[in-house]
Short mmCIF file of C-alpha atoms in Angstrom, two decimals:
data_model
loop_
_atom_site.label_atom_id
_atom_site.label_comp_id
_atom_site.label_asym_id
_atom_site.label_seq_id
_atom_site.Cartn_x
_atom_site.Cartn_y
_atom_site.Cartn_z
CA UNK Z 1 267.71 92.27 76.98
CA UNK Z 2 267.83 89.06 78.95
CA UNK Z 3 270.47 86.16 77.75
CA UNK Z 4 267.91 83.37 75.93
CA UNK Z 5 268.69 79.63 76.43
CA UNK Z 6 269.89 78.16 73.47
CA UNK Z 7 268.67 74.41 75.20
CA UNK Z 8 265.93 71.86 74.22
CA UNK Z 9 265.16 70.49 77.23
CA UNK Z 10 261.87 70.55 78.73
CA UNK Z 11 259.84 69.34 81.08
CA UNK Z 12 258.92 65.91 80.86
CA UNK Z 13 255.26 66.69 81.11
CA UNK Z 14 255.89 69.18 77.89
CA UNK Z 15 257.65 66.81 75.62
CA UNK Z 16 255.06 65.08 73.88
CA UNK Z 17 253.41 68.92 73.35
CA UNK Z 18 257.19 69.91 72.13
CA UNK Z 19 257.69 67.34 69.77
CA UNK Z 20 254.15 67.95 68.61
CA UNK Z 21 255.25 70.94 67.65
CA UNK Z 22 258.18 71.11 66.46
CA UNK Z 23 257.60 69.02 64.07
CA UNK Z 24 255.26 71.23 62.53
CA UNK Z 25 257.94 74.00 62.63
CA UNK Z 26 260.48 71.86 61.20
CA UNK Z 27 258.20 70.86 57.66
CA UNK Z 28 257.41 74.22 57.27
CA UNK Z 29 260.66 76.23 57.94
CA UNK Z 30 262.38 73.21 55.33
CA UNK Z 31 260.21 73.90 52.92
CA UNK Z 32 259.70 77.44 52.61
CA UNK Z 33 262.32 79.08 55.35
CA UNK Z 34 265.97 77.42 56.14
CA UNK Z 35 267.60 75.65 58.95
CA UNK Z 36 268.42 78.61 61.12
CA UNK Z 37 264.51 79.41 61.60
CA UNK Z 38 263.77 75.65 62.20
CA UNK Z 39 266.84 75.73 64.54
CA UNK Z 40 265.47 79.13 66.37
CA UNK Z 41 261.89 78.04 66.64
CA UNK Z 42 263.47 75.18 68.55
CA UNK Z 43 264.91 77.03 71.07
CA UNK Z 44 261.62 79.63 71.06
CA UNK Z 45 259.17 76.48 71.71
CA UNK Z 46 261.32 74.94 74.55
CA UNK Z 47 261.70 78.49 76.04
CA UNK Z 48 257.98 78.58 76.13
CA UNK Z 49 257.88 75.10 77.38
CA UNK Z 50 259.64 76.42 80.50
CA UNK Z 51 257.15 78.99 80.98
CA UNK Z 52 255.40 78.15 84.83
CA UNK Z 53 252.44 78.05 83.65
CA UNK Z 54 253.79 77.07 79.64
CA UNK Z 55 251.27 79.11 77.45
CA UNK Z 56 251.43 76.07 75.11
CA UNK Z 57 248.64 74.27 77.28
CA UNK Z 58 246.15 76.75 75.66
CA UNK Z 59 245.83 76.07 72.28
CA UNK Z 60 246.60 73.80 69.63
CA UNK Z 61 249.81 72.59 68.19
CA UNK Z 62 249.42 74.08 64.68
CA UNK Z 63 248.56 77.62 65.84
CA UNK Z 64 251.50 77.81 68.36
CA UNK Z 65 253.79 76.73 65.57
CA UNK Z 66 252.60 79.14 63.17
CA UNK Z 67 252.61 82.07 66.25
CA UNK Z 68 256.39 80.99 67.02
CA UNK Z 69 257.49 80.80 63.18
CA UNK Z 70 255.45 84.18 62.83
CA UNK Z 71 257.49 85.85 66.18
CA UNK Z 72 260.70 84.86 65.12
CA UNK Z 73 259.78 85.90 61.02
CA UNK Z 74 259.01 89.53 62.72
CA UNK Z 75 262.28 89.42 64.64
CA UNK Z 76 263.72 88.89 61.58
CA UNK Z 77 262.09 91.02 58.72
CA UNK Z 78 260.86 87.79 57.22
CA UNK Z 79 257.51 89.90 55.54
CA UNK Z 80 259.92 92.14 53.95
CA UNK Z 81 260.63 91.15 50.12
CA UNK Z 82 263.97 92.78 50.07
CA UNK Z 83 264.62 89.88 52.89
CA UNK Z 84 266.45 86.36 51.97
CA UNK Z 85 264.19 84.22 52.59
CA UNK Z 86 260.69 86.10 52.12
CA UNK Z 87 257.36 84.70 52.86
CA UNK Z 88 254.20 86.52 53.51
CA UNK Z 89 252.57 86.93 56.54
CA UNK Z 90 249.33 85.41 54.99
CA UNK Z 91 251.55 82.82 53.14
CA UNK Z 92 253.16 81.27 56.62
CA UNK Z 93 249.91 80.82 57.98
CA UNK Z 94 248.38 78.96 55.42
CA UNK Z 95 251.23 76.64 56.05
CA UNK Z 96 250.13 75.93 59.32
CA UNK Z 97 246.43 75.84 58.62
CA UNK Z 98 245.82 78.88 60.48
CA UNK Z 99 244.38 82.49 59.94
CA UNK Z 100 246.30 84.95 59.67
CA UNK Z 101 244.60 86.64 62.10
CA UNK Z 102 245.03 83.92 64.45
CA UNK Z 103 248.57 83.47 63.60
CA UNK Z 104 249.17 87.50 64.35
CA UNK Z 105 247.62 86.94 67.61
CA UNK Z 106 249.74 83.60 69.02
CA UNK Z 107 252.74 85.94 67.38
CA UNK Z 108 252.05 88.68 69.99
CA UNK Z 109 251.95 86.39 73.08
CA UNK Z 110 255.05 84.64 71.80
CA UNK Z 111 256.53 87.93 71.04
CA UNK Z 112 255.52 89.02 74.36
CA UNK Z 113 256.13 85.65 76.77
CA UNK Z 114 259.98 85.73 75.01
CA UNK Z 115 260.69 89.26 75.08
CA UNK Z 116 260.84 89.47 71.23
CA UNK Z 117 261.07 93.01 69.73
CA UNK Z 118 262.60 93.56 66.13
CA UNK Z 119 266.49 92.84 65.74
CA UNK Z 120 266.60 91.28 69.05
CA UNK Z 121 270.29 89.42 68.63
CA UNK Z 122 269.04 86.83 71.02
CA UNK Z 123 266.63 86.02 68.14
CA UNK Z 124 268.13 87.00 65.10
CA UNK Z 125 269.29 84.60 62.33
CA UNK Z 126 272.79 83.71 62.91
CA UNK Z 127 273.45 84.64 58.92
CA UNK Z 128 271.98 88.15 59.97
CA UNK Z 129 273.54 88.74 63.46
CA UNK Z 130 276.84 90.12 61.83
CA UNK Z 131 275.17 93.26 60.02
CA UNK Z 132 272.46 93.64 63.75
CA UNK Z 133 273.91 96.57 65.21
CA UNK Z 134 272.04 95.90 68.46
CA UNK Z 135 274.18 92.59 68.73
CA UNK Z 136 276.96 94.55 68.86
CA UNK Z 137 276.37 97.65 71.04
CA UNK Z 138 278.18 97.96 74.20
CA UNK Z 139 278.53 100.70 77.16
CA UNK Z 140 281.83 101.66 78.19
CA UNK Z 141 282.39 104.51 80.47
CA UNK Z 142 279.27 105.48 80.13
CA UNK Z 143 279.27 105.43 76.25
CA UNK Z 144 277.45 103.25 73.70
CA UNK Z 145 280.08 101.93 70.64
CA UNK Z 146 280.16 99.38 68.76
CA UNK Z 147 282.17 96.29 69.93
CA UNK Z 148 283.47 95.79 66.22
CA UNK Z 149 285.90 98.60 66.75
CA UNK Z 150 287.32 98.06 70.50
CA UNK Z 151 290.58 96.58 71.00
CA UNK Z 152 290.71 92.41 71.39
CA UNK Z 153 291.65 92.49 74.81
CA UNK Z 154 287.78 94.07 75.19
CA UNK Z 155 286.15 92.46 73.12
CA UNK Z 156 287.18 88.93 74.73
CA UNK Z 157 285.51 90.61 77.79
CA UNK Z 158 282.42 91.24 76.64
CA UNK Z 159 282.13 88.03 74.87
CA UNK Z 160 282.85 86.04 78.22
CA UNK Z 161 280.12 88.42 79.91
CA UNK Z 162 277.99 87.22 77.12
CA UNK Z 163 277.50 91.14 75.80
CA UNK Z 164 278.45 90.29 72.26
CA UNK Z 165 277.84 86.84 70.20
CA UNK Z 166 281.07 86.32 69.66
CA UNK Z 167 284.62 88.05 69.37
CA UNK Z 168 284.59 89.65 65.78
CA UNK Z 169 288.79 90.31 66.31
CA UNK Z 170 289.62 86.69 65.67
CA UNK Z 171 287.23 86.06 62.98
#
């Protein structure tokens, strides 16, 4: 899995289309999601921003909102009830004005433009990322282990290679 940007900059020509958005992300992730979605969908939209062509010139603000809010959600097990928080699919895109088979479609090309797939650390809510095994899987010697249980020394490596989020031995 590629490393994601974690910047907001854009191109200036995408800003106004951005901000457009965003803002859309932002009402709906405070009032029914939390700051780490609003924060992630962020990084998601100017990600897609960079895109040569940027998919967001097809399309209108509200739909690519709900279609980024509705990638990251899938990243993240948002449908599921046994999830903290929980919306429905349907739920999200009525809070964007959108149908939900609209908002399953813009999902996909998100999904697919960012290289989204289920668990993806690069996406995952930073509350979550601790219990993501994929976050923490590393090869060495030709072995998959978790990074949890290697000694510091290692882990620091694979932190400063960017393998890992961060070094779980001096938490």
């Amino acid at each position: 899995m590629s490393k994601v940007s974690k910047s907001e900059n854009v191109p200036e020509k995408m800003k106004p289309l951005f901000d457009a958005i965003i803002s859309l992300t932002d009402e709906v992730c405070k009032k029914h999601l939390n700051e780490e979605y609003a924060t992630l969908a962020h990084h998601a939209t100017a990600a897609l921003a960079r895109k040569r062509p940027s998919p967001l010139l097809q399309g209108k603000a509200n739909t690519w909102a709900c279609g980024i809010v509705y990638a990251l959600g899938f990243v993240n097990f948002l449908f599921d009830k046994s999830q903290e928080p929980y919306m429905n699919a349907t739920d999200l895109c009525k809070a964007f004005g959108v149908s939900a088979s609209t908002g399953s479609a813009k999902s996909r090309i998100v999904r697919d433009k960012l290289d989204m797939v289920q668990m993806a650390p690069n996406w995952c809510l930073p509350s979550n990322l601790e219990d993501n095994p994929l976050a923490w899987h590393v090869m060495v010697n030709g072995f998959i282990v978790d990074a949890r249980s290697l000694p510091l020394e290692i882990q620091e490596e694979a932190h400063r290679k960017g393998l890992i989020p961060y070094v779980p031995g001096k938490k």
